[in-house]
Short mmCIF file of C-alpha atoms and ligand atoms in Angstrom, two decimals:
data_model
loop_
_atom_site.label_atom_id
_atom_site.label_comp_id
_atom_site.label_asym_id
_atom_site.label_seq_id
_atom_site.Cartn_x
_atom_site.Cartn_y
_atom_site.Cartn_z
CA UNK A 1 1.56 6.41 -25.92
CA UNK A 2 1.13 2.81 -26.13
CA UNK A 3 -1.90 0.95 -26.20
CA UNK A 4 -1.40 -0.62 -22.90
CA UNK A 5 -0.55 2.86 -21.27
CA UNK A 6 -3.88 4.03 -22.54
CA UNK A 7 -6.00 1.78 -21.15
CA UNK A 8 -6.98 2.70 -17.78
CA UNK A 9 -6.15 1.50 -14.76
CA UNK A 10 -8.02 -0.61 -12.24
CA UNK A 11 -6.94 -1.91 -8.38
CA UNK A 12 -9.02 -3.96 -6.32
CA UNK A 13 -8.17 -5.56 -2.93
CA UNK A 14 -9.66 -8.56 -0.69
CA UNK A 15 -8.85 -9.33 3.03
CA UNK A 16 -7.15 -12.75 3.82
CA UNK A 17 -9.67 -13.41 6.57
CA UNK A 18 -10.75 -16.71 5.76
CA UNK A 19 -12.03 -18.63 2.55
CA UNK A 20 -13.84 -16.82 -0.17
CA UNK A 21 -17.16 -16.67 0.38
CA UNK A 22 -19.92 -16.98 -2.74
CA UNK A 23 -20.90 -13.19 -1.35
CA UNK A 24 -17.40 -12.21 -2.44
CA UNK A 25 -17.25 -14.05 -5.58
CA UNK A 26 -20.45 -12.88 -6.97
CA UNK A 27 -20.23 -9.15 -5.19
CA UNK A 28 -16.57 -9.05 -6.15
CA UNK A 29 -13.80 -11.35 -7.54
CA UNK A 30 -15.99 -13.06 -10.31
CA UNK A 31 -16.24 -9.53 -12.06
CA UNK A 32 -12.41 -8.91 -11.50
CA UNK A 33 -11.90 -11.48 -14.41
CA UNK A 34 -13.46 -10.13 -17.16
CA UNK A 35 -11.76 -6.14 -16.26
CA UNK A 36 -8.70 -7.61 -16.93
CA UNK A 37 -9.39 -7.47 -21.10
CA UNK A 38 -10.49 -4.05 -21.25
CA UNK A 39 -8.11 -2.31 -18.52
CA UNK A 40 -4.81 -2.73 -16.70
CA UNK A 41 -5.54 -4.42 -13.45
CA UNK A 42 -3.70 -4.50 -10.36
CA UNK A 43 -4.87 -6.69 -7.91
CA UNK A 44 -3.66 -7.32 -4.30
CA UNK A 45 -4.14 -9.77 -1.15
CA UNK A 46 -4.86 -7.54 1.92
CA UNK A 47 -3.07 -8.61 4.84
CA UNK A 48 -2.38 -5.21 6.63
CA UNK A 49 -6.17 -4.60 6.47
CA UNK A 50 -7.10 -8.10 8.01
CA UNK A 51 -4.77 -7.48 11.15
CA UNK A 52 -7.12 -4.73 12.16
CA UNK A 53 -9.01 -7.58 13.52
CA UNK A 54 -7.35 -10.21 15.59
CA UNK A 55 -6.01 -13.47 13.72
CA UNK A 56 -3.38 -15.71 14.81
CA UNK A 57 -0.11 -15.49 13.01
CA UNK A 58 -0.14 -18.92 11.98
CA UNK A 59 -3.79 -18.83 10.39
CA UNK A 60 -2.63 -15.40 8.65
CA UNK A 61 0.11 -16.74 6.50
CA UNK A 62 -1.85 -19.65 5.54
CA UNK A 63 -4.70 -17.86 4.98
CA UNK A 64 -2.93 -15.06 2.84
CA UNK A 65 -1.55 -17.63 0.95
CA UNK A 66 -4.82 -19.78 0.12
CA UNK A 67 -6.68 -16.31 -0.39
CA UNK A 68 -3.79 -15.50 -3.45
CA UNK A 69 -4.31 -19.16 -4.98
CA UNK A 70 -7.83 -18.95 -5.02
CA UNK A 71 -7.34 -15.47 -7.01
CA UNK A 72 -5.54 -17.43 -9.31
CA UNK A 73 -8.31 -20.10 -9.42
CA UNK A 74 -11.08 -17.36 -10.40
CA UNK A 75 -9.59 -16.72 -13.39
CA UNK A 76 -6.52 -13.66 -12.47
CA UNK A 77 -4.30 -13.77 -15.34
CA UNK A 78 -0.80 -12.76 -14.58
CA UNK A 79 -0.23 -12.13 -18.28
CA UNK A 80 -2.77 -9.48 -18.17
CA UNK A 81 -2.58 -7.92 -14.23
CA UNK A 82 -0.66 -7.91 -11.48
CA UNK A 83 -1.84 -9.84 -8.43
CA UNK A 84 0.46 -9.33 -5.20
CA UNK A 85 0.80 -9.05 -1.48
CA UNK A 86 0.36 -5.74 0.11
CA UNK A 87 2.50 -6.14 3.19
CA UNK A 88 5.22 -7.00 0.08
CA UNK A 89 4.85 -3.37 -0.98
CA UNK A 90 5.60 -0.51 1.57
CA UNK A 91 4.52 2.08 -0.57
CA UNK A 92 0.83 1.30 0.45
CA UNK A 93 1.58 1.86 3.97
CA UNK A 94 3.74 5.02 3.29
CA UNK A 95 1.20 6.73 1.48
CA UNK A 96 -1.17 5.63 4.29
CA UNK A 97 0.71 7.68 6.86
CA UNK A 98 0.70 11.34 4.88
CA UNK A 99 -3.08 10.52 4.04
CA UNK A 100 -3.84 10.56 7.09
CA UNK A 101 -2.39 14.03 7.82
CA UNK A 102 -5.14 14.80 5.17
CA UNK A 103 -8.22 12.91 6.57
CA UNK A 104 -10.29 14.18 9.56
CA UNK A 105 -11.47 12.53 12.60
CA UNK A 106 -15.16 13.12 12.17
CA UNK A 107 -14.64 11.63 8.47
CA UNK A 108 -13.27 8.13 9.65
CA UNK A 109 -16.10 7.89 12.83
CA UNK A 110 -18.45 8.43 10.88
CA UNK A 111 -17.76 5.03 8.83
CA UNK A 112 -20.43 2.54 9.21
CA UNK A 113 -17.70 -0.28 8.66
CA UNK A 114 -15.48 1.23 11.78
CA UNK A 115 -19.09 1.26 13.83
CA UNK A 116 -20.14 -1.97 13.12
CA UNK A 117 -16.77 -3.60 13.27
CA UNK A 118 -16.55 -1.96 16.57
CA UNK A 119 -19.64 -2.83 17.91
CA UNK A 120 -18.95 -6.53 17.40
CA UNK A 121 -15.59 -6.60 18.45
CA UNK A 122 -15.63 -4.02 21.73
CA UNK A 123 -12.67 -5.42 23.47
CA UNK A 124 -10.01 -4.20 19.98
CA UNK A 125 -11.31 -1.43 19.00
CA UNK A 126 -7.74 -0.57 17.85
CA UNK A 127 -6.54 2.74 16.03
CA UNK A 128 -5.97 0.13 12.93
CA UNK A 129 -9.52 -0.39 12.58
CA UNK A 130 -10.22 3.19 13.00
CA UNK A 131 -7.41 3.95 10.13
CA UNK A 132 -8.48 1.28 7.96
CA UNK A 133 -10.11 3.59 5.11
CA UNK A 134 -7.03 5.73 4.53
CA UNK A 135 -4.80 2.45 4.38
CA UNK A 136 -7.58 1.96 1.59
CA UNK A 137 -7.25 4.87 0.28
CA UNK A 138 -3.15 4.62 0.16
CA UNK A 139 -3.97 1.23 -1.75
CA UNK A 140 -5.98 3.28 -4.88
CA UNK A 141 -3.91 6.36 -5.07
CA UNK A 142 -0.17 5.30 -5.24
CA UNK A 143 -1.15 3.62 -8.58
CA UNK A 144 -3.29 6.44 -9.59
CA UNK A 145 -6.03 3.86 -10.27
CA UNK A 146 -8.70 5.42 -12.13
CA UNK A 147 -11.53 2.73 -11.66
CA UNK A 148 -11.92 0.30 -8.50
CA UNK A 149 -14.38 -2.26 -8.56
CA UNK A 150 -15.97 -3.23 -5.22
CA UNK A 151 -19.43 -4.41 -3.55
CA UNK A 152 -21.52 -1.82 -2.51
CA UNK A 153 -21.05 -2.28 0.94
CA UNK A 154 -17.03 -0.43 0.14
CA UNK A 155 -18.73 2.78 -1.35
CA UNK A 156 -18.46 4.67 1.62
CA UNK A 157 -14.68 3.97 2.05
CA UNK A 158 -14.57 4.92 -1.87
CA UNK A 159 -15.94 8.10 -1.91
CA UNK A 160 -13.37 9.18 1.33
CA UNK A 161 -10.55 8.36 -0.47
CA UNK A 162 -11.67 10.54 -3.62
CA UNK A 163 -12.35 13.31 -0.84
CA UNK A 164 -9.03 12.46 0.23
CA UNK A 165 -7.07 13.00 -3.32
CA UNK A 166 -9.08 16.30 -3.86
CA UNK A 167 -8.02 17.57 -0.85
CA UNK A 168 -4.59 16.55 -1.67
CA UNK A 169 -4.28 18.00 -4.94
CA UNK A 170 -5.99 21.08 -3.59
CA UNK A 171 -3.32 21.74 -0.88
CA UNK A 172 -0.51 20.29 -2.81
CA UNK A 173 -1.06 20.72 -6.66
CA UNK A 174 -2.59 17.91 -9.43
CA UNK A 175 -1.09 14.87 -7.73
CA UNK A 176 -3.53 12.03 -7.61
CA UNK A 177 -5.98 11.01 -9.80
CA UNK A 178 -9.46 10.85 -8.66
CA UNK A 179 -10.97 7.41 -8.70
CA UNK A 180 -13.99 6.21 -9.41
CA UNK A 181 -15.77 3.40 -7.90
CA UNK A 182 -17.29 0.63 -9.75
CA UNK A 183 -20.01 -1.16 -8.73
CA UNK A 184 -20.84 -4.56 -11.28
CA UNK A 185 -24.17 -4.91 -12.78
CA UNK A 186 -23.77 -8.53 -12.36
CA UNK A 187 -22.74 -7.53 -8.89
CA UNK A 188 -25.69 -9.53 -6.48
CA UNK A 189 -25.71 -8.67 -2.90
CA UNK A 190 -25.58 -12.43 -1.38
CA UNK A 191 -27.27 -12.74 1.84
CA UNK A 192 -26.80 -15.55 4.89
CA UNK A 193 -28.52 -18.64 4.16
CA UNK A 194 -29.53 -18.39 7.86
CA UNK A 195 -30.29 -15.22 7.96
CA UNK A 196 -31.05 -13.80 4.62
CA UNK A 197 -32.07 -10.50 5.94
CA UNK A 198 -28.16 -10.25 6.82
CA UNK A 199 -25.19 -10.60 4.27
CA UNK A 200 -23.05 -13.96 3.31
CA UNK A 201 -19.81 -12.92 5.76
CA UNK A 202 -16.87 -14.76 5.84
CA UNK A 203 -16.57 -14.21 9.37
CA UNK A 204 -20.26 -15.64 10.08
CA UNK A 205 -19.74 -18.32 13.03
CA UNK A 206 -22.44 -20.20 11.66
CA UNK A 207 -21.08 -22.43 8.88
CA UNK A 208 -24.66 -23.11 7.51
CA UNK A 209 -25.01 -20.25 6.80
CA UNK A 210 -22.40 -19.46 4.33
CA UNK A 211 -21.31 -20.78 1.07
CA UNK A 212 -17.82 -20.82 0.85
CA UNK A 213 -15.93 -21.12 -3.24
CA UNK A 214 -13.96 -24.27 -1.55
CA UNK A 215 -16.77 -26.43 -0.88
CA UNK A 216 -17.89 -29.82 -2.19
CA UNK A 217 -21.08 -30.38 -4.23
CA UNK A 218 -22.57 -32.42 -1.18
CA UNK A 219 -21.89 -29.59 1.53
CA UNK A 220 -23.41 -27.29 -0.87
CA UNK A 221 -26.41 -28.75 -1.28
CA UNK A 222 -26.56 -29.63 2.18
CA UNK A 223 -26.39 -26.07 3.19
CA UNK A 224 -28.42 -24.82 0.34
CA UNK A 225 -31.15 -27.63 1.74
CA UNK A 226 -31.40 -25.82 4.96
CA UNK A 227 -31.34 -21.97 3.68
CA UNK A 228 -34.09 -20.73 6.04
CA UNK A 229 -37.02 -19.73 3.45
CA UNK A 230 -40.95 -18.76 4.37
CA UNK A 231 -43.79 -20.99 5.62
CA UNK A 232 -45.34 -20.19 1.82
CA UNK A 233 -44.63 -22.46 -1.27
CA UNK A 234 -44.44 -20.52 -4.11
CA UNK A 235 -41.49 -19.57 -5.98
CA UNK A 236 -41.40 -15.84 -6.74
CA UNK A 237 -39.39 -12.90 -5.92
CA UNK A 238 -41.33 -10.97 -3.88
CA UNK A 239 -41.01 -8.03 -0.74
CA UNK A 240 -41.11 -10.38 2.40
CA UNK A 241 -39.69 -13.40 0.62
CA UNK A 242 -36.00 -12.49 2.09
CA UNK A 243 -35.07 -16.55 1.42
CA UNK A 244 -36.71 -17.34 -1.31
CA UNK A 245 -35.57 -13.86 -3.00
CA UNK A 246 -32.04 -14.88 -2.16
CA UNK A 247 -31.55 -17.89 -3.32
CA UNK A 248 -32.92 -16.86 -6.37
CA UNK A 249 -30.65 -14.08 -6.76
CA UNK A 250 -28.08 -16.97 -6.85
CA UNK A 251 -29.38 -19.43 -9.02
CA UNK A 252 -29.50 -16.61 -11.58
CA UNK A 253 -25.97 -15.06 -10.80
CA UNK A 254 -24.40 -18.75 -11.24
CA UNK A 255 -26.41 -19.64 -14.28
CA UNK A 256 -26.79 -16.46 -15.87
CA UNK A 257 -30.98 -16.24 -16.62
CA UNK A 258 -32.74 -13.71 -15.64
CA UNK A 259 -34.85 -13.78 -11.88
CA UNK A 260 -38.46 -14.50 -14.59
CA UNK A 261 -36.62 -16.99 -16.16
CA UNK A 262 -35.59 -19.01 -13.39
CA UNK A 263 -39.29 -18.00 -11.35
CA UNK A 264 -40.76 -19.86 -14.74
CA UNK A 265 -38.79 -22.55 -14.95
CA UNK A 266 -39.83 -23.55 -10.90
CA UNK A 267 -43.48 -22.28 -11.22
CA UNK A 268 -46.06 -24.73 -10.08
CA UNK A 269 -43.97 -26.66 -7.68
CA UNK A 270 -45.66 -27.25 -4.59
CA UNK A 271 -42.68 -26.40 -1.66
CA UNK A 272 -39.04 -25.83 -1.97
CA UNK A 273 -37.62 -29.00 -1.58
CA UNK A 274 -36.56 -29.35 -5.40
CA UNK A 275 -35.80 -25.46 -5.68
CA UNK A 276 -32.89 -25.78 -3.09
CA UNK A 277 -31.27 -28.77 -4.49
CA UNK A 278 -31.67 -27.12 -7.95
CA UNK A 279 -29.91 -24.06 -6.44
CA UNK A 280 -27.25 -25.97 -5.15
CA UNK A 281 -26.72 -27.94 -8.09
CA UNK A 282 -26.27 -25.09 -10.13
CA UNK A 283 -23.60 -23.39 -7.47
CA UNK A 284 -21.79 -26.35 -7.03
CA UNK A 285 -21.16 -26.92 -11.03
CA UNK A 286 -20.21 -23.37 -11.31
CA UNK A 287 -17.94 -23.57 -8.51
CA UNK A 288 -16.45 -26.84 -9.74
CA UNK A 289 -13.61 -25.30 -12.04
CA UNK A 290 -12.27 -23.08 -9.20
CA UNK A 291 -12.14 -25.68 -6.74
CA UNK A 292 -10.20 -28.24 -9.18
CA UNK A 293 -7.70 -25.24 -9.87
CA UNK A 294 -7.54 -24.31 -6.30
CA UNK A 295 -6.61 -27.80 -5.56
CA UNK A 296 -3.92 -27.87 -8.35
CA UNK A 297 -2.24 -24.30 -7.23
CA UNK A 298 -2.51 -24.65 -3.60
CA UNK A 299 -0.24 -27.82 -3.99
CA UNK A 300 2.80 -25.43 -6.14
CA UNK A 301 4.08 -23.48 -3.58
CA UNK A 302 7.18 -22.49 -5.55
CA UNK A 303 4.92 -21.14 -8.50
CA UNK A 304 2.49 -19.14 -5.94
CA UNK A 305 6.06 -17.65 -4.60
CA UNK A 306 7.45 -17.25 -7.92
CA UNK A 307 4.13 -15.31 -8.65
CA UNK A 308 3.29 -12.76 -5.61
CA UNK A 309 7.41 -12.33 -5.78
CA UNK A 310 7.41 -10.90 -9.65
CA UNK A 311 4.45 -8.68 -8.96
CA UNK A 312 5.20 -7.63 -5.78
CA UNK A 313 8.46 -6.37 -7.44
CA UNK A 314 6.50 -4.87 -10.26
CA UNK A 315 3.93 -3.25 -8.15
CA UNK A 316 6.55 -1.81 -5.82
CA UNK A 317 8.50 -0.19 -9.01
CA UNK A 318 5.30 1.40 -10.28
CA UNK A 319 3.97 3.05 -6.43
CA UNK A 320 7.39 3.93 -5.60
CA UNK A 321 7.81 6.75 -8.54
CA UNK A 322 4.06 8.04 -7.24
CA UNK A 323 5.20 7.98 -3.52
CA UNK A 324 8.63 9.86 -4.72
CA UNK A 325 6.27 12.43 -6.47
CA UNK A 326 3.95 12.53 -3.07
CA UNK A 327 7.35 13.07 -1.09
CA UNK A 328 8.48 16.06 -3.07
CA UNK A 329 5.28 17.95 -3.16
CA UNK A 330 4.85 18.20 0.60
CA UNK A 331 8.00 19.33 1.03
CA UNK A 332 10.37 16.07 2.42
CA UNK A 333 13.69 16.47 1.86
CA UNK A 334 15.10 14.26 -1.32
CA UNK A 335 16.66 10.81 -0.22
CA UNK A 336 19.36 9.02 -1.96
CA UNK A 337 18.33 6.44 -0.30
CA UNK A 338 14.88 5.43 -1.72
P1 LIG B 401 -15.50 -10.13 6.73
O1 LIG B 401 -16.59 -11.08 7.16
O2 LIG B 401 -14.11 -10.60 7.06
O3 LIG B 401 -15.76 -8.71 7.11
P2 LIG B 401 -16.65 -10.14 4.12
O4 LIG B 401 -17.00 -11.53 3.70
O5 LIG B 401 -17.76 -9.29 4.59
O6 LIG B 401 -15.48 -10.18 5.17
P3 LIG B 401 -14.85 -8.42 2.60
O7 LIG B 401 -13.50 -9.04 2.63
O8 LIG B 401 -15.10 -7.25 3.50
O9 LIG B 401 -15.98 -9.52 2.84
O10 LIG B 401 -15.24 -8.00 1.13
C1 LIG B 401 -14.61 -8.43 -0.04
C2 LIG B 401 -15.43 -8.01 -1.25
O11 LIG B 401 -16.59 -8.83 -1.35
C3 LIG B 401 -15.93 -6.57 -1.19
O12 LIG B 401 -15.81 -5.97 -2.48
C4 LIG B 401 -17.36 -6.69 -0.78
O13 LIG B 401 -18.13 -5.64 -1.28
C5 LIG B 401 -17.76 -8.03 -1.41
N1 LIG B 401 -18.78 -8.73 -0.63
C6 LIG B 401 -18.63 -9.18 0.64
N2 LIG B 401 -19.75 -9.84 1.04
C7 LIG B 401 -20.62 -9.78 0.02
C8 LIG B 401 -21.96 -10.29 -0.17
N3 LIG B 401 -22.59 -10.97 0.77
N4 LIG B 401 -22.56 -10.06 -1.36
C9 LIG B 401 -21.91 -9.38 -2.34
N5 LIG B 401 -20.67 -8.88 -2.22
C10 LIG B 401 -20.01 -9.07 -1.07
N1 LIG B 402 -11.98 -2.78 2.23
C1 LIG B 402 -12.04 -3.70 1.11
C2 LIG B 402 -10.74 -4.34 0.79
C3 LIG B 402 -9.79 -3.35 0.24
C4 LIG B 402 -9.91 -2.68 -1.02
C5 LIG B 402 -8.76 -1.83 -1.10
C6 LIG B 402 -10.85 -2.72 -2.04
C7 LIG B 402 -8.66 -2.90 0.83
N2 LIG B 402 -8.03 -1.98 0.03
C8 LIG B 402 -8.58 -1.01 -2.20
C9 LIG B 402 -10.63 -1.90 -3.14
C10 LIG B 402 -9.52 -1.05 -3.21
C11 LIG B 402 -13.07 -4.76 1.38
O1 LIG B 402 -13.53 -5.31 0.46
N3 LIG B 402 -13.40 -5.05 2.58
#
């Protein structure tokens, strides 16, 4: 066996739903970078996941699109993984379908995602939405994926799709393997600058209080300026301290010392003031490289196409040979056609 066919396999996905936020880069895509030198990676734009809310056509494509370049722009390297999109590859949404002759009703309500997604959008709560974890599930399993990194917020989904593949290899014989989810330790939980007892959501309709990968050093600061904090002054991460605790949390994700580090370093400064434009300094000069590489790819439509099209194709050769294996163990009659 070669080495690459040793190494084990990782998929991740993100939902096209509007511009990364620094939640998702710090919870998520920032740790997809360095995977990619110890395992295979297979990484993949989620646009049958973000129609389970509604988006306008228009604002989907473009947003699909931007969401793949900035991929590119965190550091995805197509000589190492595969990054495509997943309405380009029908196996996902195959595999979705017999999954969910394997997943239970109680299972999917009881989904804090589905309850909360449902609760704030009450006039669509669509059989998509409801569905969405097995769609997941389909995602992880027709690559046999062994690891898949994600926030913590996805665990729940996670764990149903490995109760998924057990079931499915109990009924139907070894077929899938069962994957495990991986949580970073660099992985920060970033919460709303407005709200910091909430998380940093790219579908927050209050642009203040989010920190999106695409924005200047000035907006940055700005925003960072008027994180809502405490009425105290000092600097220290501490149970009550939801502001201050956050954008410490930050500072030290995007610069890399440690919370007592960075609590030492601003000790003895009377008010926040200097704090947040130190925070926002440091985000903004992290951030710089992405956005300069966002700008370039964003601009090369033919490369982004050449790009999603080669590992789309790749990606579709690799599920397909699963999905065939999925179609003869339950019993589907064989197709000359696929
Ligand atoms: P939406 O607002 O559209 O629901 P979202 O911003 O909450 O989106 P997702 O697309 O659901 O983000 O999540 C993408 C990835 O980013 C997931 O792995 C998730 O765990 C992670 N993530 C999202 N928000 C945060 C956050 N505030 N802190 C850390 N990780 C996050
Ligand atoms: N639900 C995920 C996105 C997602 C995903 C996946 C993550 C869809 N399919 C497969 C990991 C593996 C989210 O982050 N909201």
């Amino acid at each position: 066996m070669s080495e690459q066919q040793q190494k084990k396999l990782i998929f991740s996905g993100i939902q096209p739903t509007g511009t990364f936020t620094l939640g998702n880069y710090i919870g998520a895509i920032r740790n997809w970078k360095p995977l990619q030198d110890e395992y295979r990676c297979i990484y993949c734009v989620v646009d049958e996941h973000a129609l389970t809310v509604k988006i306008e056509p228009a604002k989907l494509r473009q947003k699909t699109l931007e969401a793949y370049a900035q991929l590119l722009a965190c550091g995805i390297d197509l000589e190492k993984s595969l990054l495509f999109i997943q309405s380009h590859v029908p196996t996902h949404a195959q595999l979705s379908w017999i999954l969910n002759c394997s997943t239970q009703f109680g299972e999917l309500s009881r989904m804090t995602q589905f309850k909360d997604k449902s609760q704030k959008h009450p006039d669509d709560v669509n059989a998509g939405l409801f569905d969405y974890p097995v769609l997941m599930a389909a995602d992880i399993l027709v690559y046999n994926a062994d690891l898949v990194p994600v926030g913590a917020d996805q665990m729940q989904h996670l764990e149903l799709a490995r109760t998924i593949a057990r079931r499915f290899n109990g009924r139907y014989g070894e077929t899938f393997t069962v994957p495990e989810g991986y949580v970073s330790p660099l992985g920060a939980k970033v919460m709303s600058l407005q709200d910091p007892t909430k998380k940093m959501s790219k579908s927050d309709e209050n642009p203040n209080a989010v920190i999106l990968i695409l924005d200047d050093k000035d907006t940055i600061i700005r925003k960072c300026k008027r994180a809502v904090t405490d009425s105290e002054t000092e600097i220290v991460f501490r149970e009550g301290k939801d502001g201050i605790n956050n954008l410490l949390t930050i500072y030290s994700a995007v610069t890399g010392k440690t919370i007592q580090e960075a609590e030492k370093e601003f000790s003895g400064q009377n008010g926040y003031g200097k704090f947040k434009i130190a925070v926002g300094e440091a985000v903004a000069d992290h951030l710089a490289p992405v956005r300069e590489e966002y700008a370039r790819l964003i601009q090369d439509k033919a490369y982004l196409k050449k790009c999603y099209t080669e590992c789309g194709a790749e990606a579709l050769r690799y599920s397909q040979r699963i999905l065939n294996k999925v179609y003869r163990k339950i019993g589907f009659v064989a197709s000359e056609i696929r």
